Tab-separated table of C-alpha atoms in Angstrom:
chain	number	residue	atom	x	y	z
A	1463	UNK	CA	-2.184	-0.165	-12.865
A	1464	UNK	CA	-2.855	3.568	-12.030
A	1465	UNK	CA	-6.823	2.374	-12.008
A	1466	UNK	CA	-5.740	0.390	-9.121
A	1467	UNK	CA	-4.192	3.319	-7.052
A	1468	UNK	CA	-7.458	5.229	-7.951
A	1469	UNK	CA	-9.593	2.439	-7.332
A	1470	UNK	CA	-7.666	2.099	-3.789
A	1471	UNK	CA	-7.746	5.678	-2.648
A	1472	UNK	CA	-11.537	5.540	-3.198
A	1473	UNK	CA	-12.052	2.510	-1.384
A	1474	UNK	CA	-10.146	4.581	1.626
A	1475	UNK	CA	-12.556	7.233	1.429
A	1476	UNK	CA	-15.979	5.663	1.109
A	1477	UNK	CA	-14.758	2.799	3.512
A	1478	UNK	CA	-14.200	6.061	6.401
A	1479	UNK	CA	-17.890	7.691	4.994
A	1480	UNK	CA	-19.952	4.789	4.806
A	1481	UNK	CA	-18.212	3.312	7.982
A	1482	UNK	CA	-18.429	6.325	9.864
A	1483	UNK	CA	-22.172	6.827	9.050
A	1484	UNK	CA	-22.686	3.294	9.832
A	1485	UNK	CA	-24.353	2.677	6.856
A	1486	UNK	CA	-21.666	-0.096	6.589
A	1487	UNK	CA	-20.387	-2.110	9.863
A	1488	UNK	CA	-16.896	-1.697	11.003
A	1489	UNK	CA	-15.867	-5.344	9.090
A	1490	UNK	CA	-17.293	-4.691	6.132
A	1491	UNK	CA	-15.997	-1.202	5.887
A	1492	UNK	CA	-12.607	-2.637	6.435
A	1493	UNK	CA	-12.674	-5.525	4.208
A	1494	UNK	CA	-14.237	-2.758	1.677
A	1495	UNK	CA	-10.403	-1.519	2.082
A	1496	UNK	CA	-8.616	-4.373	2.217
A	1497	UNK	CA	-10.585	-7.166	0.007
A	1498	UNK	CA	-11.530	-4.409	-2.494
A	1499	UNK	CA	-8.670	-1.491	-2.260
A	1500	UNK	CA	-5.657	-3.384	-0.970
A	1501	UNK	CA	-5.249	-6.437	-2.243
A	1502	UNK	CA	-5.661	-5.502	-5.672
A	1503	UNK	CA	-2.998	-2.575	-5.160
A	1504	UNK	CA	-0.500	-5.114	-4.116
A	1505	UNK	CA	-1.038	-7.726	-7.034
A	1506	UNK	CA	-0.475	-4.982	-9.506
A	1507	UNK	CA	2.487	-3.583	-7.397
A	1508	UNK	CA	3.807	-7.043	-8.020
A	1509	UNK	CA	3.479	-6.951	-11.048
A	1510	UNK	CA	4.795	-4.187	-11.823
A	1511	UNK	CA	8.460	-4.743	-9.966
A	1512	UNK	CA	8.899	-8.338	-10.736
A	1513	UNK	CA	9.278	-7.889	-14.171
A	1514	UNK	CA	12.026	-5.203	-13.216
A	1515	UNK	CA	13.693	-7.421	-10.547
A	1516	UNK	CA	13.823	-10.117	-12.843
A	1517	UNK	CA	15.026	-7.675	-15.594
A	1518	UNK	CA	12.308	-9.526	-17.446
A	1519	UNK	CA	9.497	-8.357	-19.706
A	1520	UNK	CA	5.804	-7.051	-18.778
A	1521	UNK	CA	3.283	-9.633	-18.002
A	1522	UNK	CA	1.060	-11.176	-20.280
A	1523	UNK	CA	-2.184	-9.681	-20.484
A	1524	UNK	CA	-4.220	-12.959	-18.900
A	1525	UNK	CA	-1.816	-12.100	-15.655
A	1526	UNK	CA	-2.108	-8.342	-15.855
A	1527	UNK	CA	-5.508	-9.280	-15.605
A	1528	UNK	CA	-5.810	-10.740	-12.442
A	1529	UNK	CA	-5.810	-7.815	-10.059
A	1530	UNK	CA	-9.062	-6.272	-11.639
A	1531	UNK	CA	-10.666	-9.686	-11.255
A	1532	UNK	CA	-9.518	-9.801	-7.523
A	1533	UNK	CA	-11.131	-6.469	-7.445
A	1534	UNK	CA	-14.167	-7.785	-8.764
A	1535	UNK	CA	-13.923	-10.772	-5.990
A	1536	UNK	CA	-13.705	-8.099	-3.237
A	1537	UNK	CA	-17.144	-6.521	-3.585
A	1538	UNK	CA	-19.239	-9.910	-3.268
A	1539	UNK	CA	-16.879	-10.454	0.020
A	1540	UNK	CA	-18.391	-6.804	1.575
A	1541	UNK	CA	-21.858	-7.659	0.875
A	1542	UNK	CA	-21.198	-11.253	1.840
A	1543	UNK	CA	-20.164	-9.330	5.417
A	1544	UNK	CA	-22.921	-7.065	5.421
A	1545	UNK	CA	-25.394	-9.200	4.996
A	1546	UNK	CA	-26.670	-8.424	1.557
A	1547	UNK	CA	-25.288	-12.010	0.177
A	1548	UNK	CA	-24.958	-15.150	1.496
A	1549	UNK	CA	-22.106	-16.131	3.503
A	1550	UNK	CA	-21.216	-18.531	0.866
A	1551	UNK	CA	-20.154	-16.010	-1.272
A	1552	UNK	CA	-17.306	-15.925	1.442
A	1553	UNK	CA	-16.411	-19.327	0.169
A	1554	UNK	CA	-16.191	-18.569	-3.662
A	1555	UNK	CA	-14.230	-15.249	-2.946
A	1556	UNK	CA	-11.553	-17.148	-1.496
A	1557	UNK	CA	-11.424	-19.664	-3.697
A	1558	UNK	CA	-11.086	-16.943	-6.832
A	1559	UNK	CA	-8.229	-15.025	-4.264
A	1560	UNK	CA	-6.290	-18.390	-3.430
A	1561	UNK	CA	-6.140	-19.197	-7.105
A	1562	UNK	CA	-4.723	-16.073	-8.714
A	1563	UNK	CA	-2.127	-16.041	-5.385
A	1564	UNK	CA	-1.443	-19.896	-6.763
A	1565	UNK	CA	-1.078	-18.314	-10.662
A	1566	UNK	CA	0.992	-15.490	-9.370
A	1567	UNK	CA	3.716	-17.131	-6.705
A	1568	UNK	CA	3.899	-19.638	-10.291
A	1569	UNK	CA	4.381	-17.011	-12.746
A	1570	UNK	CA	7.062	-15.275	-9.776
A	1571	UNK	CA	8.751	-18.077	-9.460
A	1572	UNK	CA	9.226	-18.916	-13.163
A	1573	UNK	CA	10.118	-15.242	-13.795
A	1574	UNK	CA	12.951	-16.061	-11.252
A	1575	UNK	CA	14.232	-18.983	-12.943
A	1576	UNK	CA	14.478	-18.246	-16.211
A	1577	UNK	CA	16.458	-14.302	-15.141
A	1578	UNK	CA	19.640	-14.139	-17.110
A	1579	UNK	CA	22.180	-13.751	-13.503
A	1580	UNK	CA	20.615	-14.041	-9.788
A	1581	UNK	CA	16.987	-12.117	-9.572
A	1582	UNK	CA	16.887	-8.833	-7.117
A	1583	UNK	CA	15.749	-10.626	-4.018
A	1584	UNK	CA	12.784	-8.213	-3.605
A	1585	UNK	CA	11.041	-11.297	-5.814
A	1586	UNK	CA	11.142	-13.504	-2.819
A	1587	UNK	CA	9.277	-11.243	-0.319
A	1588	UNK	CA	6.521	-10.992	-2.737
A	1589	UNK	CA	5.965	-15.014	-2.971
A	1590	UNK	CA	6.318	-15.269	0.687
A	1591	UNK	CA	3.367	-12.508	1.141
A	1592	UNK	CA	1.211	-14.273	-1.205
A	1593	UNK	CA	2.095	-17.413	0.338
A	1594	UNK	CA	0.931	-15.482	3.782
A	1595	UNK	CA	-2.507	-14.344	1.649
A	1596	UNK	CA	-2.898	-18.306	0.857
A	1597	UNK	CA	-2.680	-19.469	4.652
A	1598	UNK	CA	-5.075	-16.517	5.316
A	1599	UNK	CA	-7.776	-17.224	2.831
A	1600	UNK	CA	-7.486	-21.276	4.027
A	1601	UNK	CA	-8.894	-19.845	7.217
A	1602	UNK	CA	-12.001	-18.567	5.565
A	1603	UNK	CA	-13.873	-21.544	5.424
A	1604	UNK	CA	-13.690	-22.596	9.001
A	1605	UNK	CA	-14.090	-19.380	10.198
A	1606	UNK	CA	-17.315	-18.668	7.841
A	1607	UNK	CA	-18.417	-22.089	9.609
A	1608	UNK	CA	-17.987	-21.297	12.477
A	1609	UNK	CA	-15.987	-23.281	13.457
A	1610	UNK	CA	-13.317	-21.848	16.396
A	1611	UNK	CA	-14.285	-18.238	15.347
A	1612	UNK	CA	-12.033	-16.573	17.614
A	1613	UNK	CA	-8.713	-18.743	16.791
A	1614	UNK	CA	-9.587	-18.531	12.579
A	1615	UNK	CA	-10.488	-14.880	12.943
A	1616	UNK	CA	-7.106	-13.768	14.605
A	1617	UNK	CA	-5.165	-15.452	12.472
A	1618	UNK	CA	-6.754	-14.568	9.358
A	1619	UNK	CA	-5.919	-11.251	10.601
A	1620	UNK	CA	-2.887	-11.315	11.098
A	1621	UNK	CA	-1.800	-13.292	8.163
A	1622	UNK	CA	-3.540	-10.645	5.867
A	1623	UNK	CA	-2.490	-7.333	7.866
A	1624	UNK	CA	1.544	-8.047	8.572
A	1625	UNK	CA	1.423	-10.963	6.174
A	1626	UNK	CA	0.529	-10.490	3.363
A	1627	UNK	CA	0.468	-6.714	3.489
A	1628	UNK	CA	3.490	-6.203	5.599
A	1629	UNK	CA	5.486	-8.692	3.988
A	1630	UNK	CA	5.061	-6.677	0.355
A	1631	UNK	CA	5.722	-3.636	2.148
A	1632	UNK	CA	9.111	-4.477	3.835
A	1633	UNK	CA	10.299	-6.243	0.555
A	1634	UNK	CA	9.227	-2.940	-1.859
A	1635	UNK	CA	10.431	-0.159	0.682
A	1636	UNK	CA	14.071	-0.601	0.447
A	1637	UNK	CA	13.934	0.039	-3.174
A	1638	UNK	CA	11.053	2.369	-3.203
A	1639	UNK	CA	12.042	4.581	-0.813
A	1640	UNK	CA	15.650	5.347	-2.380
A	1641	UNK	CA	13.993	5.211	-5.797
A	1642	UNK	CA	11.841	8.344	-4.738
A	1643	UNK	CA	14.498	9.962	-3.215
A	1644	UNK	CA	16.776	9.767	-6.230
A	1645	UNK	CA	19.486	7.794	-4.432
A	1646	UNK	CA	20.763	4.266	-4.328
A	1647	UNK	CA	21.023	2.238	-1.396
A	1648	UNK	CA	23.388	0.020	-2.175
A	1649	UNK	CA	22.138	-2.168	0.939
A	1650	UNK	CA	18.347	-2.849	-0.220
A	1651	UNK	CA	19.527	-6.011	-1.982
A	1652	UNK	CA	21.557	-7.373	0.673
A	1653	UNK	CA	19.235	-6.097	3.860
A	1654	UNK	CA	16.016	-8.105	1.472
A	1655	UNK	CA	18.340	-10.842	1.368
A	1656	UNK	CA	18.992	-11.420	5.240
A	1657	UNK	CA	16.031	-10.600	6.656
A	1658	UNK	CA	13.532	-12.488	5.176
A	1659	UNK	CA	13.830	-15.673	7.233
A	1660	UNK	CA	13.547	-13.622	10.281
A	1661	UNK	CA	10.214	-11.403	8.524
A	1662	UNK	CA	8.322	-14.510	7.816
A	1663	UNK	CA	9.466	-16.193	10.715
A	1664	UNK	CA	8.352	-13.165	13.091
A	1665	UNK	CA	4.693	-12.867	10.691
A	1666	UNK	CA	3.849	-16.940	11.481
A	1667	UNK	CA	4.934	-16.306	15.071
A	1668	UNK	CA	2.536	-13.325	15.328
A	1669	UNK	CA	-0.492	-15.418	13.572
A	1670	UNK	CA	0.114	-18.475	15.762
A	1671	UNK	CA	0.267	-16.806	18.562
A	1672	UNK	CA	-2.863	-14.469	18.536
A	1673	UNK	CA	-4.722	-17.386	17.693
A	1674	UNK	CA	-3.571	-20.208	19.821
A	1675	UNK	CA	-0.699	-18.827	22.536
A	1676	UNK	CA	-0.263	-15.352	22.998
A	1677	UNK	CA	3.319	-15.205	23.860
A	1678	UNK	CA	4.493	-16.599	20.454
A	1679	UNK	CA	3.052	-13.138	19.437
A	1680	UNK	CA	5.988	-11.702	21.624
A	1681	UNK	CA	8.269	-13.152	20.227
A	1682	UNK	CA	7.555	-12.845	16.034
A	1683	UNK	CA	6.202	-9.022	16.983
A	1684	UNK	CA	10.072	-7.972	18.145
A	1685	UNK	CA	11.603	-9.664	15.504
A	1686	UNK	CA	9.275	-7.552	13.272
A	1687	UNK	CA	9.912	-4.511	15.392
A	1688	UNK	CA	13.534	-4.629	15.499
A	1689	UNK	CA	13.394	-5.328	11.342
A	1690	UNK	CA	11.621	-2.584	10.676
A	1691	UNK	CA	12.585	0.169	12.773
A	1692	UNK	CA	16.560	-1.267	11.972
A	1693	UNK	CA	15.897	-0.454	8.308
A	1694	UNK	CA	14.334	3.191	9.649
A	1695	UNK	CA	17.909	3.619	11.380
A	1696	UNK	CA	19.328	2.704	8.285
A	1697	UNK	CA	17.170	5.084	6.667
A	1698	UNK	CA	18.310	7.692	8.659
A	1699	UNK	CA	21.915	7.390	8.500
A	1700	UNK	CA	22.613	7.270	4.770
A	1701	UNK	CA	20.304	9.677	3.979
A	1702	UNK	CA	20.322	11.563	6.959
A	1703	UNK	CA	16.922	13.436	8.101
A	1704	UNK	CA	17.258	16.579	5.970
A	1705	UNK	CA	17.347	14.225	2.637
A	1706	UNK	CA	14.795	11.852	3.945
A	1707	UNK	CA	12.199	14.302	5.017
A	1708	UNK	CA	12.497	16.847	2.347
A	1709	UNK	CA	10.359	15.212	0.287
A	1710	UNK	CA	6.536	14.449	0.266
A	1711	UNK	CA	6.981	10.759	-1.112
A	1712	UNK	CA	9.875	9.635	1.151
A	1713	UNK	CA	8.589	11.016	4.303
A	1714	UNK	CA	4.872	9.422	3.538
A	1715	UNK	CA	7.111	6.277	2.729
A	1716	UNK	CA	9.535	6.816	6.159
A	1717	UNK	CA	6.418	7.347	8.407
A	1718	UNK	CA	4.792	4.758	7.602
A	1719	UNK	CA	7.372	2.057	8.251
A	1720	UNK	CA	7.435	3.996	11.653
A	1721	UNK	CA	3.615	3.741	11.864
A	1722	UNK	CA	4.238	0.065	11.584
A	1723	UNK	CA	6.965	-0.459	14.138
A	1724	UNK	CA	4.696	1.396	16.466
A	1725	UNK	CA	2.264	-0.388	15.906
A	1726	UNK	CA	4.277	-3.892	16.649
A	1727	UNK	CA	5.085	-2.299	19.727
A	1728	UNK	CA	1.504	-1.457	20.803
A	1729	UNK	CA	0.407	-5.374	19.746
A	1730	UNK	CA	2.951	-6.524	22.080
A	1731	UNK	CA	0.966	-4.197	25.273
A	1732	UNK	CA	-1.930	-5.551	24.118
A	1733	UNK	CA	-0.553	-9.094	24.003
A	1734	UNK	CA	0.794	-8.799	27.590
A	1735	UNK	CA	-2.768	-7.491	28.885
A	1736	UNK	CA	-1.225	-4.303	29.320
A	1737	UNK	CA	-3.865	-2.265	26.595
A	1738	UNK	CA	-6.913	-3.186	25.073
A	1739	UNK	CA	-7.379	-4.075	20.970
A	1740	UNK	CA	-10.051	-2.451	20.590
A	1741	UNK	CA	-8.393	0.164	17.554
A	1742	UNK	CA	-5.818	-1.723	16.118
A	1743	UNK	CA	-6.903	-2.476	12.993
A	1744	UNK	CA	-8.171	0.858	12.588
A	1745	UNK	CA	-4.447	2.038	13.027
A	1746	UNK	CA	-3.009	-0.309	11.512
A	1747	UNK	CA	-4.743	1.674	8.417
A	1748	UNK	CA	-4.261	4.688	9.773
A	1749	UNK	CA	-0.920	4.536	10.658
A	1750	UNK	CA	0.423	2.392	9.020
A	1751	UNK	CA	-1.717	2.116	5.019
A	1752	UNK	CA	-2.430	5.123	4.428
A	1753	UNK	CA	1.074	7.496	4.921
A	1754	UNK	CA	2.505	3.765	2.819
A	1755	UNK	CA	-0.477	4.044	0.182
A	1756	UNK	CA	-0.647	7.623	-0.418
A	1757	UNK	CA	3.832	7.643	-0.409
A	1758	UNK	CA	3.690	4.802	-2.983
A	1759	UNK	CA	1.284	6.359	-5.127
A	1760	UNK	CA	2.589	9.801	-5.599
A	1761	UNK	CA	5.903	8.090	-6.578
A	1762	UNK	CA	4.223	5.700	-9.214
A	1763	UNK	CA	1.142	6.856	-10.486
A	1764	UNK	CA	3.151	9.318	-12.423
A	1765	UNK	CA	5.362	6.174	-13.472
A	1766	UNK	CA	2.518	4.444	-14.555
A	1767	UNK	CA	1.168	7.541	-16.032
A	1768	UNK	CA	4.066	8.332	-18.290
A	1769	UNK	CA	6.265	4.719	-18.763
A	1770	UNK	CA	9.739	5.399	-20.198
A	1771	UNK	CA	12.198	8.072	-19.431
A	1772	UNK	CA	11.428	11.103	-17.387
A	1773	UNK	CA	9.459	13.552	-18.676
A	1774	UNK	CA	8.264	16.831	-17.840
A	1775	UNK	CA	4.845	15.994	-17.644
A	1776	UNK	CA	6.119	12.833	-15.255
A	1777	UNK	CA	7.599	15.480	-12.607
A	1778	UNK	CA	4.939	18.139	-12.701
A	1779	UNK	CA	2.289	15.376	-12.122
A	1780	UNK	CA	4.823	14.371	-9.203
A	1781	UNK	CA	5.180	17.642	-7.889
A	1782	UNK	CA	1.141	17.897	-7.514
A	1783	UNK	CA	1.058	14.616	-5.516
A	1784	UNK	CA	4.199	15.110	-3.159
A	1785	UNK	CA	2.686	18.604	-2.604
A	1786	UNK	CA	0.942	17.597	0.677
A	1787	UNK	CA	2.884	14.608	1.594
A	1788	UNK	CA	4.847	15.879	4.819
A	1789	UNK	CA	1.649	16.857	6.555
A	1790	UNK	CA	-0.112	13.382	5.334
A	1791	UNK	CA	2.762	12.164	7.047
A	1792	UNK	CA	2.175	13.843	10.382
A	1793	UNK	CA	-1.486	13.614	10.402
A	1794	UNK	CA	-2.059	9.744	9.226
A	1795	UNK	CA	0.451	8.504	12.242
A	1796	UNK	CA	-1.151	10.989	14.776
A	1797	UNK	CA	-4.770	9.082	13.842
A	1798	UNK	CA	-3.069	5.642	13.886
A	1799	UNK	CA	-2.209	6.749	17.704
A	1800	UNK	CA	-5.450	8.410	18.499
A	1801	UNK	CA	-6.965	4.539	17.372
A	1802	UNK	CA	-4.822	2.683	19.700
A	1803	UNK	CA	-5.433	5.147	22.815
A	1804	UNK	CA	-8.953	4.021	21.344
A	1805	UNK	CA	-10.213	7.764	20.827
A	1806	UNK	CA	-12.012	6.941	17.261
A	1807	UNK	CA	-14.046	10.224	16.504
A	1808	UNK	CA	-10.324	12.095	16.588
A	1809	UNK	CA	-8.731	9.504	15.147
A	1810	UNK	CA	-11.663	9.549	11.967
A	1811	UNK	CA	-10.888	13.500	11.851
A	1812	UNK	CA	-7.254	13.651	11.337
A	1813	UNK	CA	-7.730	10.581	8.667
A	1814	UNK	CA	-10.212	12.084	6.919
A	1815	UNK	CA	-7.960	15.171	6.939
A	1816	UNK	CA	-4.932	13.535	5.397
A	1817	UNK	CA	-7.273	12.021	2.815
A	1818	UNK	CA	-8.748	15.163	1.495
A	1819	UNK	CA	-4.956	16.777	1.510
A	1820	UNK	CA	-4.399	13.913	-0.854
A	1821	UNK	CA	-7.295	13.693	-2.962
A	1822	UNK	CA	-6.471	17.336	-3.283
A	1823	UNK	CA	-3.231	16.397	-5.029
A	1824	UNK	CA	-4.846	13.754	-6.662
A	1825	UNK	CA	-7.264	16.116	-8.535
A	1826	UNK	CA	-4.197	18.211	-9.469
A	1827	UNK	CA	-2.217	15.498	-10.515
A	1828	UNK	CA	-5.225	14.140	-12.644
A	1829	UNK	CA	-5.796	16.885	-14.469
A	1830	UNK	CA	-1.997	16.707	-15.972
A	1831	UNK	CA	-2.498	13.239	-16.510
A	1832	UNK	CA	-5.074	14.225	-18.362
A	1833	UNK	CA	-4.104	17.095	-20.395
A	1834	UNK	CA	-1.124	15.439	-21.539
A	1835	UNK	CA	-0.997	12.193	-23.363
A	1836	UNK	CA	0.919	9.630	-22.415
A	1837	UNK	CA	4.002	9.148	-24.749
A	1838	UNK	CA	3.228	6.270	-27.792
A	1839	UNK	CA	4.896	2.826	-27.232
């Protein structure tokens, strides 16, 4: 899976070069991030901690499988976008996307079933963000028709950003984020528990409402806010601030769910007419993907780099990647702002900065990973 996290950070950066340059156009560039960096991140995050919250075995190869193919799928999709293909390569990417979602919310959900006692609930959020990827790819088709562009577009969108990609966020960060920090949170289970209903119900209200009735968008974007910036509070208090920010994982981790809630909150201006759209997306990844990205990675690459207990090699390649993670943290959110106040050229300078700080660590924590080999199974 750690080709996945590379494979994603690299998307990042080429996706802010070739975008920047406009060698690639501002869709293309993003679905460079999403359809080709992204998506694949998440299916291998998933697979990763269902087999733990299923206290269940790794998946079979065929399904460990599938997030390289999806990989595969994305590139087609960017030069399907740009041009280069035809736009019925928009079609088959889908199609390839929708089916491994299908195999995976199967395999999930069989996992579940057959875990000796109740599964960790965190198994739940993950089939209701595919199931959110599903409903997003259906639009495809229509939209690649052209067929009510506008309404298809928005809520593909939305279904994708704080669907799919939200919805695996909020069910891995109350177990990532205490993981990283060393400390159990002996609410994660029971927070993942309640507040699904209200996630998913908040996510369709968003996606309906952008595309047919804005208001609806008020209405699922504060139950969003108030779930994510509750769990922030929650955050703060049984950790308390000095804990939380003292490392370079957790605070990447703690500012992005921030990033997010700010973000809600600056959908809901721009819902009421009160600001324009115009940088959303872009700080949506700014704010909100990178600080989660770059915090998830520095906590599990070395995981992924060295399974099994803790080693020494584990917490030095650690070290390297948490290294820069409290400035990544300040500068990722402050370009997520500069997009919304729509001031792009600052906000591509302060992203581009965080990325280097991590690529930085990257390098560093590469070069342990590769000096020392990983310990025989």
């Amino acid at each position: 899976m750690k080709q996945l996290g590379l494979s994603a950070v690299l998307c990042f950066l080429l996706a802010l070069v070739l975008g920047a340059s406009a060698l690639l156009i501002p869709v293309a560039a993003l679905h460079l991030v999403f359809a080709v960096g992204i998506l694949p991140l998440i299916f291998g995050a998933m697979l990763h901690f269902v087999p733990v919250l299923t206290r269940s075995t790794a998946p079979h190869p065929g399904i460990a499988a599938l997030p390289f193919i999806a990989l595969l799928v994305g590139i087609p999709v960017v030069l399907a976008i740009q041009g280069i293909l035809p736009r019925s390569a928009l079609h088959a990417a889908a199609t390839v996307d929708l089916a491994i979602a299908a195999i995976l919310i199967a395999w999930m959900v069989r996992r579940a079933r057959r875990t000796l006692g109740a599964p960790h609930p965190g198994w739940r959020w993950y089939a209701a963000s595919l199931s959110l990827l599903v409903l997003a790819l259906l639009a495809v088709p229509p939209l690649a028709a052209g067929v009510s562009p506008l309404a298809f577009r928005l809520f593909h969108l939305h279904a994708n950003t704080l669907g799919f990609v939200g919805l695996a966020a909020l069910g891995t960060l109350p177990v990532l984020l205490p993981t990283a920090l060393g400390k159990p949170d002996p609410q994660a289970a029971p927070w993942l528990r309640r507040r699904l209903f209200v996630a998913v119900a908040g996510v369709l209200f968003v996606s309906l409402g952008a595309a047919l009735w804005w208001p609806l968008t008020l209405v699922g974007g504060s139950f969003l806010a108030v779930l994510s910036l509750g769990l922030l509070a929650h955050w703060w208090r049984a950790f308390t601030p000095g804990v939380l920010f003292a490392d370079g994982a957790s605070t990447s981790l703690a500012a992005a769910l921030a990033g997010y809630g700010a973000l809600l909150l600056a959908g809901a201006l721009h819902g009421a007419r009160l600001a324009v759209a115009d940088g959303m997306v872009l700080g949506f990844g700014a704010a909100f993907l990178l600080p989660l990205v770059s915090g998830a990675l520095s906590q599990l690459l070395p995981v992924w780099r060295f399974p099994g207990p803790i080693s020494p090699a584990r917490q030095e390649m650690r070290r390297c990647l948490v290294r820069f993670g409290r400035l990544r943290a300040f500068l990722f959110p402050l370009a997520g702002a500069a997009c919304i106040v729509d001031y792009i050229p600052v906000a591509l300078l302060l992203a581009a900065a965080g990325l280097l700080l991590f690529a930085v660590d990257l390098v560093s924590a590469l070069a342990i990973a590769l000096r020392v080999p990983p310990p025989a199974r």
